[in-house]
Short mmCIF file of the C-alpha atoms (twelve columns), coordinates in Angstrom:
data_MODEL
# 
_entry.id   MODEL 
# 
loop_
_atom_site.group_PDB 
_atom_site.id 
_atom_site.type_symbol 
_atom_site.label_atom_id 
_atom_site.label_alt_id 
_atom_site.label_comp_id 
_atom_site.label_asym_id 
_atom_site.label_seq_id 
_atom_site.Cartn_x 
_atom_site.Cartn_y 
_atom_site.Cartn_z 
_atom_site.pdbx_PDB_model_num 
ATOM 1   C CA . UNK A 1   12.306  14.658  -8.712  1 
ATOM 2   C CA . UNK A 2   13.442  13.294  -4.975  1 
ATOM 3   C CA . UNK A 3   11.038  13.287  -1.596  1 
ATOM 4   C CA . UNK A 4   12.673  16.844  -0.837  1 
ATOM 5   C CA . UNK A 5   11.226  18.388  -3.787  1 
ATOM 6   C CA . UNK A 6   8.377   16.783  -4.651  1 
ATOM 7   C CA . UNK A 7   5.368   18.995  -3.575  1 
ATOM 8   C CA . UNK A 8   3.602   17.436  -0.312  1 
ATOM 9   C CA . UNK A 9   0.566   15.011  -1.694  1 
ATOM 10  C CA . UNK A 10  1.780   14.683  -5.225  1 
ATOM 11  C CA . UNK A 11  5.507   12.153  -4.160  1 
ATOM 12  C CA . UNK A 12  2.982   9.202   -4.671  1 
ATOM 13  C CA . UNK A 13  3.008   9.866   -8.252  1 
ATOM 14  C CA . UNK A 14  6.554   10.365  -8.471  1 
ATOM 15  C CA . UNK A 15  8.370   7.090   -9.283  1 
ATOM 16  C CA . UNK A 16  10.717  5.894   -6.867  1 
ATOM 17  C CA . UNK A 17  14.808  6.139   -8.048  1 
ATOM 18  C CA . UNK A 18  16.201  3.979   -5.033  1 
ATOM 19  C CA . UNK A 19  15.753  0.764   -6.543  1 
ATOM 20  C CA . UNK A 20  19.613  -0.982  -7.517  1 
ATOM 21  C CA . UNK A 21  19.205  -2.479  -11.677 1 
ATOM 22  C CA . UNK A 22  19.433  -5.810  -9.699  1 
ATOM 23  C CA . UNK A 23  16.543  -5.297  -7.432  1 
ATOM 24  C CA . UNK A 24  14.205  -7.906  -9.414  1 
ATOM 25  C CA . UNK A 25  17.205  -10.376 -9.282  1 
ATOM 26  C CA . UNK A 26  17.827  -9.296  -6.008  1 
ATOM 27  C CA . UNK A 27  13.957  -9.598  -4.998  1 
ATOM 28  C CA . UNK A 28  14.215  -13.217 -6.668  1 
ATOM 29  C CA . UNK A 29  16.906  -14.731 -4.571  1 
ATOM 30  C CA . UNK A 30  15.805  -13.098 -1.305  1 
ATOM 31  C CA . UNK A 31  12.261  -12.991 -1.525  1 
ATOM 32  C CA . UNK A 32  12.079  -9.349  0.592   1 
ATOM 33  C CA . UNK A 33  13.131  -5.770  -0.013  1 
ATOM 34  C CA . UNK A 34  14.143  -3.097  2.241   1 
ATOM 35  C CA . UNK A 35  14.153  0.096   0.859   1 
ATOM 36  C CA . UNK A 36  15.192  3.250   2.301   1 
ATOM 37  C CA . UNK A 37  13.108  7.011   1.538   1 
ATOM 38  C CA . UNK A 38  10.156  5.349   0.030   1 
ATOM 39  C CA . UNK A 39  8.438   8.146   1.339   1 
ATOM 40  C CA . UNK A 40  9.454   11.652  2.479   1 
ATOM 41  C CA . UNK A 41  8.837   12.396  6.720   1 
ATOM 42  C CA . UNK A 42  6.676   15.019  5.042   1 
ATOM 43  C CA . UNK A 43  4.345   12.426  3.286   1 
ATOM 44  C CA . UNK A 44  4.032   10.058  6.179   1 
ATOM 45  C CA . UNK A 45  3.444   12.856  8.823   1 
ATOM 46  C CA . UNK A 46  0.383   14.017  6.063   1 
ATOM 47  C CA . UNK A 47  -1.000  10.437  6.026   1 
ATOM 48  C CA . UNK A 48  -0.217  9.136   9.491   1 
ATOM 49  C CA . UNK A 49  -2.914  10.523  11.431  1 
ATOM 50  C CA . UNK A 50  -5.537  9.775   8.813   1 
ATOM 51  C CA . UNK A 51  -4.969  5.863   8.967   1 
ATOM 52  C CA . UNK A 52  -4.590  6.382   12.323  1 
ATOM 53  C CA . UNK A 53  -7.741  7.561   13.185  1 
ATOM 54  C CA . UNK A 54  -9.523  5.527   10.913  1 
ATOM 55  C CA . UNK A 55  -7.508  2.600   12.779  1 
ATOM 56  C CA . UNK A 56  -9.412  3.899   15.916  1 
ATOM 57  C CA . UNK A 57  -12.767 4.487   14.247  1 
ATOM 58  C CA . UNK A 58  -13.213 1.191   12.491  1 
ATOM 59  C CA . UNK A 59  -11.379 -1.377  14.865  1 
ATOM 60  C CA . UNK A 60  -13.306 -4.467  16.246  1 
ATOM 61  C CA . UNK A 61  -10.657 -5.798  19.371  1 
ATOM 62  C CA . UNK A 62  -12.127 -4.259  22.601  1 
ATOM 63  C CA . UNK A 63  -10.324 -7.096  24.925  1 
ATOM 64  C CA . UNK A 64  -7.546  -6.197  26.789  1 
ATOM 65  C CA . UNK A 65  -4.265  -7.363  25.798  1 
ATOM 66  C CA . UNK A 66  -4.046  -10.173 28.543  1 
ATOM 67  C CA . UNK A 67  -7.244  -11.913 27.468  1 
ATOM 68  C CA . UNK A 68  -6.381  -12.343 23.774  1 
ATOM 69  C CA . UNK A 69  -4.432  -15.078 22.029  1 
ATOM 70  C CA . UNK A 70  -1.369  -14.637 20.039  1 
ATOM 71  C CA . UNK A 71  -2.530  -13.595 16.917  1 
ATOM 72  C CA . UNK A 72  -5.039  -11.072 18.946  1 
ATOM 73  C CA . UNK A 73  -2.220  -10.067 20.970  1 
ATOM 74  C CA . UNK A 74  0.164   -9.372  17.914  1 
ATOM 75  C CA . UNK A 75  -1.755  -6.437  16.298  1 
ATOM 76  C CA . UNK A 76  -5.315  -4.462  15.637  1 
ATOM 77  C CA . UNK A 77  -6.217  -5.415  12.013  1 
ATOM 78  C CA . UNK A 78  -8.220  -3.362  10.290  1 
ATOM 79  C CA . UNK A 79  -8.371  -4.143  6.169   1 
ATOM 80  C CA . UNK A 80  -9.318  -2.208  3.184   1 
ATOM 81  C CA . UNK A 81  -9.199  1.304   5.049   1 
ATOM 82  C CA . UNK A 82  -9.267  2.636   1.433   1 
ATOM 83  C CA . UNK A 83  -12.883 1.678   0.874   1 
ATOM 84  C CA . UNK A 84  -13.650 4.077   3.832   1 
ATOM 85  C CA . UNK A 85  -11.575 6.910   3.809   1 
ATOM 86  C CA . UNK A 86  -10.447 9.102   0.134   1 
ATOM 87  C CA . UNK A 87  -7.237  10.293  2.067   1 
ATOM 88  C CA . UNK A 88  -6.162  6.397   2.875   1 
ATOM 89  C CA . UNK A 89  -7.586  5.633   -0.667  1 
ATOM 90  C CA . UNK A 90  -4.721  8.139   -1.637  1 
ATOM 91  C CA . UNK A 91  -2.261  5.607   -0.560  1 
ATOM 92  C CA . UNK A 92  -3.418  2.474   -0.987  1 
ATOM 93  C CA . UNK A 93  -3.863  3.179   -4.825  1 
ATOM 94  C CA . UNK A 94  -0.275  5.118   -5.040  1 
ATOM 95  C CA . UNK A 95  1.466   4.677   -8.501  1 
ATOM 96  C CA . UNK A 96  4.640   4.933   -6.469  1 
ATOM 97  C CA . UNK A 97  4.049   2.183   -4.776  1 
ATOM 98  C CA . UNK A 98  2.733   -0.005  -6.768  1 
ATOM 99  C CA . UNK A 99  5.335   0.556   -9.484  1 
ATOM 100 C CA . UNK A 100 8.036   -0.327  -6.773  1 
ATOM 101 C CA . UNK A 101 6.118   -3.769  -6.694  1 
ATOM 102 C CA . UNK A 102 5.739   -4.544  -10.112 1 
ATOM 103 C CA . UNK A 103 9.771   -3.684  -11.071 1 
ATOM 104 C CA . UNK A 104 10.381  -5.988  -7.486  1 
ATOM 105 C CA . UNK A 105 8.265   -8.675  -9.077  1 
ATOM 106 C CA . UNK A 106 9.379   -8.661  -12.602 1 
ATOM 107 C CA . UNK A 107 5.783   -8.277  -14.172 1 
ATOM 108 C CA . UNK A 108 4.320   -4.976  -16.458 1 
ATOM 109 C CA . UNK A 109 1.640   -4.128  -14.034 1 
ATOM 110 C CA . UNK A 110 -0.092  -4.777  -10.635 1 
ATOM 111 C CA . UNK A 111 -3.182  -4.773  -9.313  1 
ATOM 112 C CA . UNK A 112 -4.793  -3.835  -5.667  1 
ATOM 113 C CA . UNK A 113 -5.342  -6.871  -3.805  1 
ATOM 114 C CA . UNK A 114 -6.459  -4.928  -0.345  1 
ATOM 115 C CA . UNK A 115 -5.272  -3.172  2.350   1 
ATOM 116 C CA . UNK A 116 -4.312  -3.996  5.904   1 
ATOM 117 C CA . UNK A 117 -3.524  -1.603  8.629   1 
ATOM 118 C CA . UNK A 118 -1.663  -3.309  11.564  1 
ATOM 119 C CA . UNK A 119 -0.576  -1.582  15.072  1 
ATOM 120 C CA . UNK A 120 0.946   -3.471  17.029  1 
ATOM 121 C CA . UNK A 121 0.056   -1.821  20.630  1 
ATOM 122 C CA . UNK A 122 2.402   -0.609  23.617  1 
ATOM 123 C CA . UNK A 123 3.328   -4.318  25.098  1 
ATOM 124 C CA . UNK A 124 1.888   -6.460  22.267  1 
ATOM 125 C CA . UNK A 125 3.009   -9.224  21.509  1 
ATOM 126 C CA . UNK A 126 4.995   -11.133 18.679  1 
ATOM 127 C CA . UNK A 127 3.631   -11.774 14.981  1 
ATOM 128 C CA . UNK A 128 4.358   -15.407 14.704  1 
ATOM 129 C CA . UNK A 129 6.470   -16.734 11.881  1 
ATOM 130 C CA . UNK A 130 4.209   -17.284 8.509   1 
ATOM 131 C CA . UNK A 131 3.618   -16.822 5.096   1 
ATOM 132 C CA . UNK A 132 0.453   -14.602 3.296   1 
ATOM 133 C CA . UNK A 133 -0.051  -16.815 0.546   1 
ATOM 134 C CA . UNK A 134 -1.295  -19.368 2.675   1 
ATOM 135 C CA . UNK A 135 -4.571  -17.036 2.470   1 
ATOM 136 C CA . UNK A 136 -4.240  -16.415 -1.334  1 
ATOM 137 C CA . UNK A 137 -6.393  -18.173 -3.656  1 
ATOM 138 C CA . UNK A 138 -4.420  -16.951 -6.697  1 
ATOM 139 C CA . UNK A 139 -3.062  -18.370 -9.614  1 
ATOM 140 C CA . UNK A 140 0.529   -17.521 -9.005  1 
ATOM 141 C CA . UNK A 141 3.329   -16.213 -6.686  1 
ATOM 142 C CA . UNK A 142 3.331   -13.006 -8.135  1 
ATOM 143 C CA . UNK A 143 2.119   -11.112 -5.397  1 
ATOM 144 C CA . UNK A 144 4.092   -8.827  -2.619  1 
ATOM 145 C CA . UNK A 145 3.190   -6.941  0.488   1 
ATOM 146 C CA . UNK A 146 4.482   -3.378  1.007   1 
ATOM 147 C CA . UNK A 147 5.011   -2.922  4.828   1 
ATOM 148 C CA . UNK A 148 5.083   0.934   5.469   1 
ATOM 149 C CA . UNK A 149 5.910   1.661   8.924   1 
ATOM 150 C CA . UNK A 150 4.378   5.356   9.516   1 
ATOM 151 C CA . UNK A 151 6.657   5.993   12.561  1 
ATOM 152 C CA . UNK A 152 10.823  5.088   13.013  1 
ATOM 153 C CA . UNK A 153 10.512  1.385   14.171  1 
ATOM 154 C CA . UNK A 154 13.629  0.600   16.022  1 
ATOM 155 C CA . UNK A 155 14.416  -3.124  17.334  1 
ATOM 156 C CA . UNK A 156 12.343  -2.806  20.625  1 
ATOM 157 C CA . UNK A 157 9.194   -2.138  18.868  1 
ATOM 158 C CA . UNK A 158 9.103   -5.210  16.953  1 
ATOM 159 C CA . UNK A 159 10.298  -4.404  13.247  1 
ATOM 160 C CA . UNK A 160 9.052   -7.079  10.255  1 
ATOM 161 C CA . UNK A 161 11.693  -9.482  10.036  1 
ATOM 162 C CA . UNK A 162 12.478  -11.915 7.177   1 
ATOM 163 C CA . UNK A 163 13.812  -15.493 6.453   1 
ATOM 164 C CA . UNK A 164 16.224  -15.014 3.525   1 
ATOM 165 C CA . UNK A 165 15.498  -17.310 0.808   1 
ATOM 166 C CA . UNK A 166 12.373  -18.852 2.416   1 
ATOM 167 C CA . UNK A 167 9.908   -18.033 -0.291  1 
ATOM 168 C CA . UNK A 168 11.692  -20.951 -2.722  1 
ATOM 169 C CA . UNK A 169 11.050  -23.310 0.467   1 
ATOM 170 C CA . UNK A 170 7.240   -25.587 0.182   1 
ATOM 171 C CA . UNK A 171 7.281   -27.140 3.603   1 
ATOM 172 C CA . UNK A 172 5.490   -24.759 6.089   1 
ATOM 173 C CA . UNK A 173 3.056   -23.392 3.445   1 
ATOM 174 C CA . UNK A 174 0.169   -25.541 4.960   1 
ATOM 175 C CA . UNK A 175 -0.090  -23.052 8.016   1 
ATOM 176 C CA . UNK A 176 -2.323  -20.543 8.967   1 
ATOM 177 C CA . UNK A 177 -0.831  -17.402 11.524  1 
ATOM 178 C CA . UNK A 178 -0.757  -19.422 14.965  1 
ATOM 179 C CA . UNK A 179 1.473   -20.541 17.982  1 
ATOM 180 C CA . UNK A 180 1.927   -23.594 15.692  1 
ATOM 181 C CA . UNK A 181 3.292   -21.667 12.607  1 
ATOM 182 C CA . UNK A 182 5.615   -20.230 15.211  1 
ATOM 183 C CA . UNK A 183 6.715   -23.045 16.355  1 
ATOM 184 C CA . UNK A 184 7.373   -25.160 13.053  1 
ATOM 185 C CA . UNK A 185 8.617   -22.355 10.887  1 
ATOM 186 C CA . UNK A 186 10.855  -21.086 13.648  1 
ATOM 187 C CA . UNK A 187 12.079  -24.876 13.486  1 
ATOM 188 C CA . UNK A 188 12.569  -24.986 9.622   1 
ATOM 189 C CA . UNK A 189 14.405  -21.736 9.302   1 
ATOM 190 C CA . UNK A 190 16.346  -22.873 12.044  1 
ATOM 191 C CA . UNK A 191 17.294  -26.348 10.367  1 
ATOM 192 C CA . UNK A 192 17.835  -24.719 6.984   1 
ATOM 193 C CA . UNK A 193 19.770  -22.677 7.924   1 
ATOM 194 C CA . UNK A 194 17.924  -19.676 6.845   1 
ATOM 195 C CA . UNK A 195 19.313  -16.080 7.728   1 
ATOM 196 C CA . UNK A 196 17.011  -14.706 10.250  1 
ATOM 197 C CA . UNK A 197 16.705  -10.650 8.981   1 
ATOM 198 C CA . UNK A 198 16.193  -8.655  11.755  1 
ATOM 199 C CA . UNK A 199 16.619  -4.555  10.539  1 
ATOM 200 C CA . UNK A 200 15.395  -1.240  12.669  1 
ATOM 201 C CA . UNK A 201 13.166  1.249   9.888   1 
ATOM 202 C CA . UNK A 202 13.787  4.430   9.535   1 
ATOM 203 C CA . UNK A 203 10.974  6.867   8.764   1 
ATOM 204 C CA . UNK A 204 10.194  6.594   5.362   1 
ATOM 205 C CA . UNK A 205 11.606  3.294   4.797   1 
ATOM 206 C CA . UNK A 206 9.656   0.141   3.793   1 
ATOM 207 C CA . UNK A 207 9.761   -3.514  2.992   1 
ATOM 208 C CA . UNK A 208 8.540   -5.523  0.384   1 
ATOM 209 C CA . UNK A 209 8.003   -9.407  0.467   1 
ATOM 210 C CA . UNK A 210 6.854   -12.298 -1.643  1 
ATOM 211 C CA . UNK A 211 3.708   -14.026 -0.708  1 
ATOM 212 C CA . UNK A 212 5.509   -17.418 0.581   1 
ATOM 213 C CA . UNK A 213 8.565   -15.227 2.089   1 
ATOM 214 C CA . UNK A 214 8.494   -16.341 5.758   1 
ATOM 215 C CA . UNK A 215 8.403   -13.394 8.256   1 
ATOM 216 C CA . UNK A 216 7.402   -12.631 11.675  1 
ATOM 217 C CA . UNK A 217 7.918   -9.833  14.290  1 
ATOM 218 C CA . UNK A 218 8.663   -9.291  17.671  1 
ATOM 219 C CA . UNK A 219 7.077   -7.788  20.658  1 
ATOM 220 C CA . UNK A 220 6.437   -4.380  21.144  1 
ATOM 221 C CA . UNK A 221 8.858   -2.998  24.254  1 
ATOM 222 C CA . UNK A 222 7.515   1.101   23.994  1 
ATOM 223 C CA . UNK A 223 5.081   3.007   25.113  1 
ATOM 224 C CA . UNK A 224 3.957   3.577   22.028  1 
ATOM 225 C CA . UNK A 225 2.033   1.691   18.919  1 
ATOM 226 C CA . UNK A 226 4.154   0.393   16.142  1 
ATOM 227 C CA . UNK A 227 1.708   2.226   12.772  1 
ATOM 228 C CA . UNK A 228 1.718   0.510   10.152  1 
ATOM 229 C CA . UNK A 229 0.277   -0.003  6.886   1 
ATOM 230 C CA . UNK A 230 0.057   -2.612  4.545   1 
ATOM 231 C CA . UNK A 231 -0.577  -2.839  1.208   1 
ATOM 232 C CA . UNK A 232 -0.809  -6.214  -1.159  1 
ATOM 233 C CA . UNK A 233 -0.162  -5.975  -4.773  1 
ATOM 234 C CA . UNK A 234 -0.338  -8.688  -7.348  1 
ATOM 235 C CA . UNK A 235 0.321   -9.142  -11.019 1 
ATOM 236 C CA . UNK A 236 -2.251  -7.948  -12.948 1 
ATOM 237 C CA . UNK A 237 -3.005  -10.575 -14.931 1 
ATOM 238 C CA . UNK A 238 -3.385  -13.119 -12.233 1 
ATOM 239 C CA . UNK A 239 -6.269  -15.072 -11.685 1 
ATOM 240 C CA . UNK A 240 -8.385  -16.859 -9.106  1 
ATOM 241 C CA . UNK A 241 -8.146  -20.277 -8.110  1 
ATOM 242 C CA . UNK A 242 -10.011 -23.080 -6.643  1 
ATOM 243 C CA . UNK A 243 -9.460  -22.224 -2.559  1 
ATOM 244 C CA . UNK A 244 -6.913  -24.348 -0.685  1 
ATOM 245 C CA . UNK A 245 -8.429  -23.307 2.694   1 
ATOM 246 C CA . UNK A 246 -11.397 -21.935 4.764   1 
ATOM 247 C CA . UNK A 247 -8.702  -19.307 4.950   1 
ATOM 248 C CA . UNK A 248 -8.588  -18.879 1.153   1 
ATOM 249 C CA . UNK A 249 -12.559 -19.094 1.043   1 
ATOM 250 C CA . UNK A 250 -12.714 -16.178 3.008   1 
ATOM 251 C CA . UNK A 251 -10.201 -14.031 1.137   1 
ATOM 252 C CA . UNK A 252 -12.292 -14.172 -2.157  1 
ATOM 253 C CA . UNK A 253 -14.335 -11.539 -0.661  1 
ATOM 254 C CA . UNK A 254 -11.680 -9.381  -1.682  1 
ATOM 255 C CA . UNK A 255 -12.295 -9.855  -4.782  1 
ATOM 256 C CA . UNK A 256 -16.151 -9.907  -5.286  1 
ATOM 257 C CA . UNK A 257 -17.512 -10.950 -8.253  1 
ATOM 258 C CA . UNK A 258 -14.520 -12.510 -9.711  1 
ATOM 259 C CA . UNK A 259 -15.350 -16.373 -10.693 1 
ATOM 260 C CA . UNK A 260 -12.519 -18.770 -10.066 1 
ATOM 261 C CA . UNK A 261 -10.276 -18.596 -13.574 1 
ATOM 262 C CA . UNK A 262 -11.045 -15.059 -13.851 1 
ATOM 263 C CA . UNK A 263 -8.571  -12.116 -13.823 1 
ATOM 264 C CA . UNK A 264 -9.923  -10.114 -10.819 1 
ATOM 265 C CA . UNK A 265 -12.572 -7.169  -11.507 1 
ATOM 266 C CA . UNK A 266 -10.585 -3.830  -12.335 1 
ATOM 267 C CA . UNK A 267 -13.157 -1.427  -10.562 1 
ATOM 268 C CA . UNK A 268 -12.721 -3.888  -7.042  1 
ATOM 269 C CA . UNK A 269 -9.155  -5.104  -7.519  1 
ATOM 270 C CA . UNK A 270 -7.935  -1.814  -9.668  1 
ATOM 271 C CA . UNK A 271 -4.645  -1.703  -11.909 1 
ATOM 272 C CA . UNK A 272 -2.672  0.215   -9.847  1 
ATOM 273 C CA . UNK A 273 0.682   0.662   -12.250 1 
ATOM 274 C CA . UNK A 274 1.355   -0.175  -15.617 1 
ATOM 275 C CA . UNK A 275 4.494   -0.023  -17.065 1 
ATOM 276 C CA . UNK A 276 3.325   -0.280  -21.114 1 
ATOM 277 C CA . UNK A 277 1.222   2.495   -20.350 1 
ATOM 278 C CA . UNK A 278 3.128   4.884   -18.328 1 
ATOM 279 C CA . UNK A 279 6.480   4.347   -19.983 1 
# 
């Protein structure tokens, strides 16, 4: 069944055909994925306004965009919409989704690590170059982001862009989001040479990206926001490890309850695709 026939609200339980038989290779050597008709226009104009207005509801940044710092000027965060809203919940938990991630990563099944929506507004500013694992306290590398634009995100709006090859690269992984990760990662990829992926989305497309893939964004040149949503998936039999970082400290509260050595609590951190099960 394709986006076009799929009936609107059941495509996220439809798996996804677009995927090459070398995409975990692929995945592998590249450490990022852009895929094209991930979801229909139909399924993203259904789902758009909801994280969108729960965006609005539940954000925290009230300054205006001249009296933040980078990282306040690159987006409004707002994480685990899911836990607030059954339509975002939807999303966040799609088998689709998550199935694209496990094949991507090579592993039977993931789990739901959180959610993050991130709008970048009219005239924001750049996401500086970094990696998420940095703020992972987890046992292993098998973890990915989905970035799911909910709009077309052409170059002047500041599209998620990707250094090729980064994620099999250890120097940079001591640094947290900042106009110092910026500056030092843009140096590295610079002196090794990585390929710097800049790619306009399409509505419907999306990217995924290993947890120590380096990627950043640029500003945003419209009048409008740049929607997106985020999801973070990670092998389901991962575990939790000693934190690294205040950073990582703080991230265990997305997975309460969980003691370090544990596999993550299924009812919090919920197996999201498995591929022994579902065939």
């Amino acid at each position: 069944m394709t986006a076009t026939t799929a009936a609107l609200g059941s495509e996220l339980d439809v798996p996804y055909e677009g995927l090459p038989p070398t995409a975990t290779a692929d995945f592998a050597r590249n450490g990022y994925a852009h895929l094209s008709g991930v979801l229909s226009p139909r399924t993203i104009a259904e789902y758009e306004p909801v994280v969108t207005g729960e965006v609005i509801r539940l954000n925290t940044q009230h300054l205006p965009l001249a009296e933040r710092d980078t990282y306040g000027k690159a987006f409004l965060q707002v994480t685990n919409l899911w836990e607030h809203n059954a339509k975002v919940k939807e999303l966040a938990h799609s088998s689709r989704l998550a199935g694209i991630a496990a094949k991507l990563l090579g592993v039977h099944a993931v789990r739901l690590y959180h959610d993050q929506a991130l709008y970048k507004e009219a005239g924001g500013g750049i996401t500086p170059w970094h990696a998420d694992q940095y703020y992972w306290p987890l046992s292993s590398d098998r973890v990915c982001t989905i970035w799911l634009p909910l709009q077309e995100t052409p170059y002047e709006m500041g599209p998620l862009a990707f250094a090729r090859g980064s994620h099999n690269f250890s120097i940079g992984r001591d640094l947290a989001i900042s106009d110092e990760s910026e500056a030092r990662i843009n140096q590295l990829v610079d002196e090794q040479n990585f390929e710097n992926v800049v790619e306009p989305f399409a509505l419907g497309d999306a990217s995924f990206h290993r947890g120590w893939t380096f990627h950043h964004a640029g500003p945003n040149h419209s009048s409008i926001p740049r929607r997106v949503m985020t999801v973070i998936y990670m092998d389901a039999d991962i575990r939790v490890t000693e934190p690294a970082n205040d950073n990582q400290v703080a991230d265990r509260n997305w997975m309460p309850g969980t003691e370090i050595g544990q596999v993550p609590d299924t009812a919090r951190n919920p197996v999201l695709y498995d591929g022994l099960l579902s065939g």
